Coordinates of C-alpha atoms in Angstrom, one line a residue:
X25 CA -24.8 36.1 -5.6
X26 CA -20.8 35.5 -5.2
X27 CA -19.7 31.9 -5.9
X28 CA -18.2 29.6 -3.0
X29 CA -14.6 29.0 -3.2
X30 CA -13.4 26.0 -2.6
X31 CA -10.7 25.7 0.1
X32 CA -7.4 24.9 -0.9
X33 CA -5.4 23.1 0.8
X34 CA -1.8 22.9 2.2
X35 CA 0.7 19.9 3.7
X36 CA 0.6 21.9 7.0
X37 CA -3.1 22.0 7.5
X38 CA -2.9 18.1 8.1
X39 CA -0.1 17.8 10.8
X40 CA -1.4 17.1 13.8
X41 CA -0.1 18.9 16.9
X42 CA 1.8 16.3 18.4
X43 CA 5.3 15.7 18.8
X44 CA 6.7 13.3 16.3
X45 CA 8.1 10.3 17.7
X46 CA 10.5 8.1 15.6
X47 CA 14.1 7.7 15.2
X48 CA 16.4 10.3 13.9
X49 CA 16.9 9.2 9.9
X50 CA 13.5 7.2 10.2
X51 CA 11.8 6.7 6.5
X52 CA 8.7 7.4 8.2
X53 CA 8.9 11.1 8.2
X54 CA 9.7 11.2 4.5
X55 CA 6.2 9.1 3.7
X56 CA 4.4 11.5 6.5
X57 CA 5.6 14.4 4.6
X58 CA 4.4 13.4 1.1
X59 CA 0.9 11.4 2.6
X60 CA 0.3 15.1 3.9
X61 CA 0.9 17.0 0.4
X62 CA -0.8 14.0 -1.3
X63 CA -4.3 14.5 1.0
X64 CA -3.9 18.6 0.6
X65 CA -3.9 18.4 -3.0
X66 CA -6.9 15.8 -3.0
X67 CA -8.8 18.8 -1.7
X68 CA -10.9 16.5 0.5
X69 CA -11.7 18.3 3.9
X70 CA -10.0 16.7 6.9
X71 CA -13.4 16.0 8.7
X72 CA -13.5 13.6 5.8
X73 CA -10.5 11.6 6.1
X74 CA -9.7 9.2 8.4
X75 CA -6.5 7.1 9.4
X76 CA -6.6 4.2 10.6
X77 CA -3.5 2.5 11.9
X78 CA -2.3 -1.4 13.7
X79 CA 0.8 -1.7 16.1
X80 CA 4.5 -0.8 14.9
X81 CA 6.2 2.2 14.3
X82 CA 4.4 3.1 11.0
X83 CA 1.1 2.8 13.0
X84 CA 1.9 6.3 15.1
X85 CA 0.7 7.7 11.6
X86 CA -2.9 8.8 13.2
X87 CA -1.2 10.9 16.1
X88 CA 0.3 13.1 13.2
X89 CA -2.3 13.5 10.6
X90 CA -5.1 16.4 11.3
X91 CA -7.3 14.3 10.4
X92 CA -9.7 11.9 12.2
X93 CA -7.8 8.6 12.9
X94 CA -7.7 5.6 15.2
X95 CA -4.9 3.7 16.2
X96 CA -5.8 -0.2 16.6
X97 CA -4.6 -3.2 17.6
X98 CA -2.3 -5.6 15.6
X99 CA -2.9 -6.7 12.9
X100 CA -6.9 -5.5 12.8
X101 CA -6.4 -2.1 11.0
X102 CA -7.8 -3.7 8.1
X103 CA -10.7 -5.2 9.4
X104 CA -11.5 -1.7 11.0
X105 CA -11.3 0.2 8.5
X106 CA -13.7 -2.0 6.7
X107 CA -16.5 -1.8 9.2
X108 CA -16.2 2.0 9.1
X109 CA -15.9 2.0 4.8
X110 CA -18.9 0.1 5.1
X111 CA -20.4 2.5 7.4
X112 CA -19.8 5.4 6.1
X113 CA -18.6 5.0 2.2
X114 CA -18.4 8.9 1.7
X115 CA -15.0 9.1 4.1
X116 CA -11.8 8.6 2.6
X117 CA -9.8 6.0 4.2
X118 CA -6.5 5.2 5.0
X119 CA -4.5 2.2 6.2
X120 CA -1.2 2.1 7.5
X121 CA 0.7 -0.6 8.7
X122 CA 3.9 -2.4 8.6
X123 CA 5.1 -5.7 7.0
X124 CA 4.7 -6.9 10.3
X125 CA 1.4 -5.9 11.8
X126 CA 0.0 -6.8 8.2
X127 CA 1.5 -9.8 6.5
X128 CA 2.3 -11.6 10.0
X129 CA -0.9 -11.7 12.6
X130 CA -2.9 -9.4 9.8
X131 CA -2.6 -11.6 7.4
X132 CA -5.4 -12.8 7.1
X133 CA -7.7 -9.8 7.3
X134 CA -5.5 -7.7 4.8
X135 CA -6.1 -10.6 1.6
X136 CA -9.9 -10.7 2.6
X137 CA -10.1 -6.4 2.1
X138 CA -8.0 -7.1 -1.0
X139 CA -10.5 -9.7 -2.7
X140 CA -13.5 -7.5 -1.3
X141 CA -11.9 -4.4 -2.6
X142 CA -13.2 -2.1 -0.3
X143 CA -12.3 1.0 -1.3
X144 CA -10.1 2.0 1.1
X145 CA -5.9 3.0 0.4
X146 CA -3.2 0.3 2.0
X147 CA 0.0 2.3 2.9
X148 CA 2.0 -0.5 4.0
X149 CA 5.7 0.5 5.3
X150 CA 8.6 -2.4 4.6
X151 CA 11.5 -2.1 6.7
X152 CA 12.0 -5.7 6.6
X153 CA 12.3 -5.4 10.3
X154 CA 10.3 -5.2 13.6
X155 CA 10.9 -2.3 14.6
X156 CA 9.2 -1.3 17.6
X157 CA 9.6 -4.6 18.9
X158 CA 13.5 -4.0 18.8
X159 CA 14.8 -5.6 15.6
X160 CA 13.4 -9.2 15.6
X161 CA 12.4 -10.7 11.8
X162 CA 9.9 -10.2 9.9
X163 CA 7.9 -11.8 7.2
X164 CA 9.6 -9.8 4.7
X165 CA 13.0 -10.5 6.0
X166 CA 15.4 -11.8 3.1
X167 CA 16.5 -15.1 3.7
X168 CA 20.2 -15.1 5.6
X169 CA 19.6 -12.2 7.8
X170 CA 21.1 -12.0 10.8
X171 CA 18.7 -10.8 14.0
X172 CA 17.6 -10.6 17.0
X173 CA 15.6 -13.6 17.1
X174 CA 17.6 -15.7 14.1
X175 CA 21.7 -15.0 15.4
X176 CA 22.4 -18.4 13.0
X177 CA 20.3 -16.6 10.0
X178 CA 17.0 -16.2 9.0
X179 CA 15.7 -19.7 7.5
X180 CA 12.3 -18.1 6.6
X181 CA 11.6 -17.3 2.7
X182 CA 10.3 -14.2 2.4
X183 CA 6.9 -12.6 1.7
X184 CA 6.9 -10.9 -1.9
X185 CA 4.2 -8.5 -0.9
X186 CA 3.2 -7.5 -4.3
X187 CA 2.6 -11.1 -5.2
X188 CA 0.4 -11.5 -2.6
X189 CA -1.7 -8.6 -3.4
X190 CA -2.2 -9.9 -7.0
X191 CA -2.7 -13.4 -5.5
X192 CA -5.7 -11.7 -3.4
X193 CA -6.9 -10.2 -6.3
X194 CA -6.1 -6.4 -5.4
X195 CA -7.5 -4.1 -7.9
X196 CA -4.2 -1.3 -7.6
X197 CA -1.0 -2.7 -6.7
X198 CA 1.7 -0.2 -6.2
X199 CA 5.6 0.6 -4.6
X200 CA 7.3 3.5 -4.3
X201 CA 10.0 4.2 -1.9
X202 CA 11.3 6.7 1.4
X203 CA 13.7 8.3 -0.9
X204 CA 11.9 9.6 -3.7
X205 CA 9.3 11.9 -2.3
X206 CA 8.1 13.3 -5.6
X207 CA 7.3 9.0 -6.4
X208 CA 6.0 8.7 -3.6
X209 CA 3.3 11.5 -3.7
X210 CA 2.7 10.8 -7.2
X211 CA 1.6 6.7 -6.1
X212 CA -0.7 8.4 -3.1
X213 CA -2.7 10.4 -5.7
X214 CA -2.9 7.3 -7.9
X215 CA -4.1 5.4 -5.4
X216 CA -6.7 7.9 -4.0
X217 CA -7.8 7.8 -7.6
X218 CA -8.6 4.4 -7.7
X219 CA -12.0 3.3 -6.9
X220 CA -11.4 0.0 -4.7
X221 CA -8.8 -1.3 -2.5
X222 CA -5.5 0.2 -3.3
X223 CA -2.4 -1.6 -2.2
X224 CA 1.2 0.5 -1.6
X225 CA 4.1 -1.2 -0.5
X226 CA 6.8 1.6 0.3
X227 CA 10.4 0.5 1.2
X228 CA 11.1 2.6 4.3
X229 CA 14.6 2.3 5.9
X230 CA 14.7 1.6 9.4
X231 CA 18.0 3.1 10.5
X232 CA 18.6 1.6 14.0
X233 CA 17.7 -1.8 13.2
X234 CA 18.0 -2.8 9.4
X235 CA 20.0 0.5 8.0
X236 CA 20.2 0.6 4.5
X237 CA 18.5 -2.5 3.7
X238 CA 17.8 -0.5 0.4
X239 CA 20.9 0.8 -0.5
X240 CA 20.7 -0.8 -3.8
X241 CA 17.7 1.2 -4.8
X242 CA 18.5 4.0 -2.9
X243 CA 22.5 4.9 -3.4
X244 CA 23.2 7.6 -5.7
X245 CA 26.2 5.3 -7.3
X246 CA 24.0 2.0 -6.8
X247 CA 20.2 2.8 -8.2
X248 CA 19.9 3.4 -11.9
X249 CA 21.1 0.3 -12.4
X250 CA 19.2 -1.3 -9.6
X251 CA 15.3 0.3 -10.2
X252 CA 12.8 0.4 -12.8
X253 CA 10.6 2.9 -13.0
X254 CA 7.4 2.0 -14.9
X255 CA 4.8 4.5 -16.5
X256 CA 1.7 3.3 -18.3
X257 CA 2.4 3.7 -21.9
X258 CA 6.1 4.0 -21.6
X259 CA 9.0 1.3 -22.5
X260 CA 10.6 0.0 -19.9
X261 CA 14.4 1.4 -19.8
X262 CA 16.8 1.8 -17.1
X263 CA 20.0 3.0 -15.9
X264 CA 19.7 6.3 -18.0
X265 CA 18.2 4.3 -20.7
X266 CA 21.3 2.0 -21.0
X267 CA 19.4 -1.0 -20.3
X268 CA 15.4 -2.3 -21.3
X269 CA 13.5 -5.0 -20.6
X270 CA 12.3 -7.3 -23.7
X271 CA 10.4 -10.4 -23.1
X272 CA 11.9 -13.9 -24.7
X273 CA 8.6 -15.6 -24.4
X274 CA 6.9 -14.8 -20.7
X275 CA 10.3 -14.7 -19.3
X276 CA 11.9 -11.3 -18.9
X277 CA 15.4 -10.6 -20.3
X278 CA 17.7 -7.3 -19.6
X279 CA 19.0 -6.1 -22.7
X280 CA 22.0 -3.8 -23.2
X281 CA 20.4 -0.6 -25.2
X282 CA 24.0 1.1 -26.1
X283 CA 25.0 -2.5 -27.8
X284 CA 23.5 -1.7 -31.6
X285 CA 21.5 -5.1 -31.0
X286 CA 18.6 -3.9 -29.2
X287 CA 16.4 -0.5 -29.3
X288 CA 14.1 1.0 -27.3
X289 CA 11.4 0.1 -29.8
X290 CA 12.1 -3.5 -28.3
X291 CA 11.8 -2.8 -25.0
X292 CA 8.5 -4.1 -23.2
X293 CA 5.7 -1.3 -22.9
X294 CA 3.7 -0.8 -19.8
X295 CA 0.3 -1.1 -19.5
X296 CA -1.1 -1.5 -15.9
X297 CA -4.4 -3.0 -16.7
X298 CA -2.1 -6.5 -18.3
X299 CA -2.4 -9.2 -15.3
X300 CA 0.3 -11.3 -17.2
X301 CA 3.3 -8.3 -17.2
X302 CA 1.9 -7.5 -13.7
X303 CA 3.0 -11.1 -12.3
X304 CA 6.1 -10.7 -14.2
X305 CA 7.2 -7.7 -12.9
X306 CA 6.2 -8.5 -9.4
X307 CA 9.2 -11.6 -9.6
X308 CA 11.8 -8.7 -10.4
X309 CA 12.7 -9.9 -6.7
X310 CA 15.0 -11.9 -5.6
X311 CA 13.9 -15.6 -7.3
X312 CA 16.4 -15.5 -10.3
X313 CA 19.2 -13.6 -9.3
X314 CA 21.2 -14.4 -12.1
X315 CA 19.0 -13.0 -14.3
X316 CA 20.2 -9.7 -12.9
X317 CA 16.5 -7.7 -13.0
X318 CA 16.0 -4.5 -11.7
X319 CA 13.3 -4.0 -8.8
X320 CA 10.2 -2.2 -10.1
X321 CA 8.8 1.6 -8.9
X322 CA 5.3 2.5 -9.9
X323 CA 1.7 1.4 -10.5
X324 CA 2.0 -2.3 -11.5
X325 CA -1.2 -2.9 -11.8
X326 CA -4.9 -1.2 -11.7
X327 CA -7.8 -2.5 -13.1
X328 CA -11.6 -1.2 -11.9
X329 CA -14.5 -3.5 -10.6
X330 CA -17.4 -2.7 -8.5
X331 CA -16.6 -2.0 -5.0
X332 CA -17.9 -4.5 -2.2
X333 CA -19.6 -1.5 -0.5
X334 CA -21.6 -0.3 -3.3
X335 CA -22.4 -3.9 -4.3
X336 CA -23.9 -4.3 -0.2
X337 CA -25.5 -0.9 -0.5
X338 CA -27.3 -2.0 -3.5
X339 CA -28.7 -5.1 -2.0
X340 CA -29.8 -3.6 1.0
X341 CA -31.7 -1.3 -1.5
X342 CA -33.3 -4.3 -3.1
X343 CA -34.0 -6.0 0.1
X344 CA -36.1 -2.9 1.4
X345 CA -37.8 -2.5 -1.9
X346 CA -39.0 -6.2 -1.7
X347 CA -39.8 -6.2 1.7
X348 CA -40.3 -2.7 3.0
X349 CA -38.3 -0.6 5.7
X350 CA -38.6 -3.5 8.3
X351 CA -38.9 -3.0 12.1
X352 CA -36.1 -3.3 14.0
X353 CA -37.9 -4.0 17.3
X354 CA -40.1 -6.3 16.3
X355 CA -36.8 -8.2 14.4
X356 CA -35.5 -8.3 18.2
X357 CA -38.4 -9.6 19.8
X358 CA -39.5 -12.0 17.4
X359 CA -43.1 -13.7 16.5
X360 CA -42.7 -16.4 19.4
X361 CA -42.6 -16.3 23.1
X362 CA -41.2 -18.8 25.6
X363 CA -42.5 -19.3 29.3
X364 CA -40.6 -21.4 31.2
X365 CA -42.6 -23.9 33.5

């Protein structure tokens, strides 16, 4: 009797048949490029994985994946996708969403999947921007900006999306960016991986309304001394291992590696599972700009706890082992019976 092959996959097998809709230059095509090789190489069937998707550009992202999807309304991807995780915990769910649709009206529902880690994978696209809605500000929009809807400047201080994840307790806690596919598809498997909520913030330029609002982490001439790209295990150097990171205390220090007074063996090592370095890297923002810290690429956090659908599953277990099956009619109908007089 001849053994069953498994199917491999390809990026192509999950594009949809539908004609792509951003803007010319969009990040977004970059991300669905590398979300399609990511899922190919999973070798999960498409029947088994599903997209699920809020308002904003990013949220086209069902239309295009050959996959089974649902485009929702803003801000509730989240709490959709954890009805259907719940539902069925076998599929393989995605998230996408924007810094809009999920740190603004989504708010809410996003930090509650987070601390119920659901084990479902965020993609959330920053642009910094709305997008769709033709370039008003978002919660992610630095400080100063001028838009649509702030011509005197943006007064608002900024979401720090990572911070939020680890302030909601998210078990994988990830960013990558438009520009580096090879990142990028190498963060999707991680977070496939990862059993629980996974949370990946991708910087995706947005070239009609906020246009290179990552040049400094993007620009050949501008991003080796601008990024930091962290591995688990690895010290963490920069600019062509000119520069490190050393800790003086819990606060974070650049040091010049080419200077004789520092080595790499000084240089801060990263290990994903530490909840203290993860809150330190995730303020390599913009709080202490004279401190002159790169902005971090990677897994900057992971850490594995049981999921809240398997902890459910299990109490539904126990419920029908102490009480039997249960009849669902007779739960509708109840022991009493009013007549009304």
């Amino acid at each position: 009797m001849s053994e069953v092959k498994e199917k491999k996959y390809k990026a192509k097998d999950f594009a949809s048949d539908q004609e792509i809709r951003w803007c010319p230059g969009c990040g977004d095509y970059a991300i669905l490029k590398q979300v399609q090789s990511a899922v190919a190489q999973t070798g999960k069937p498409k029947e088994e994985i599903v997209f699920i998707s809020g308002i904003g550009c990013s949220s086209r992202f069902p239309y295009y994946m050959n996959t089974y999807g649902m485009h929702g309304i803003h801000g509730r991807a989240t709490s959709i996708a954890s009805g259907l995780k719940i539902a069925k915990p076998d599929l393989s769910v995605w998230i996408v969403t924007g810094d809009g649709d999920s740190l603004s009206i989504g708010g809410n529902h996003l930090i509650h999947l987070l601390r119920r880690n659901i084990d479902t994978n965020i993609l959330l696209f920053n642009n910094e921007i709305y997008g769709l809605t033709k370039g008003q500000y978002s919660p992610t929009t630095p400080e100063g900006s001028h838009t649509k809807s702030s011509p005197m400047g943006v007064i608002d201080h900024p979401f720090n999306p990572i911070s939020l994840a680890l302030g909601a307790d998210a078990g994988f806690i990830a960013r990558t960016v438009d520009r580096e596919p090879r990142h990028m598809k190498e963060i999707f498997l991680e977070a496939d991986k990862h059993k629980g909520a996974s949370f990946v913030e991708i910087y995706q330029n947005c070239p009609v309304f906020n246009d290179g609002a990552f040049n400094a982490y993007t620009d050949r001439g501008l991003k080796d001394e601008n990024t930091l790209f962290i591995e688990a295990g690895k010290p963490m150097t920069f600019h062509k291992d000119k520069k490190g990171i050393v800790l003086d205390g819990l606060k974070p220090k650049v040091v010049d590696l080419t200077s004789g007074e520092n080595s790499v063996d000084d240089c801060l090592v990263h290990d994903p599972s530490d909840r203290t370095v993860a809150y330190i890297l995730s303020q390599f923002f913009d709080n202490d700009k004279s401190a002159d810290l790169p902005r971090v690429f990677g897994v900057i956090y992971s850490e594995n706890r049981a999921t809240y659908e398997e902890q459910l599953s299990d109490q539904v277990e126990l419920a029908i082992e102490e009480k039997g099956e249960g009849d669902l009619d007779a739960l509708i109908a109840g022991p009493n019976t009013w007549y009304h007089q």
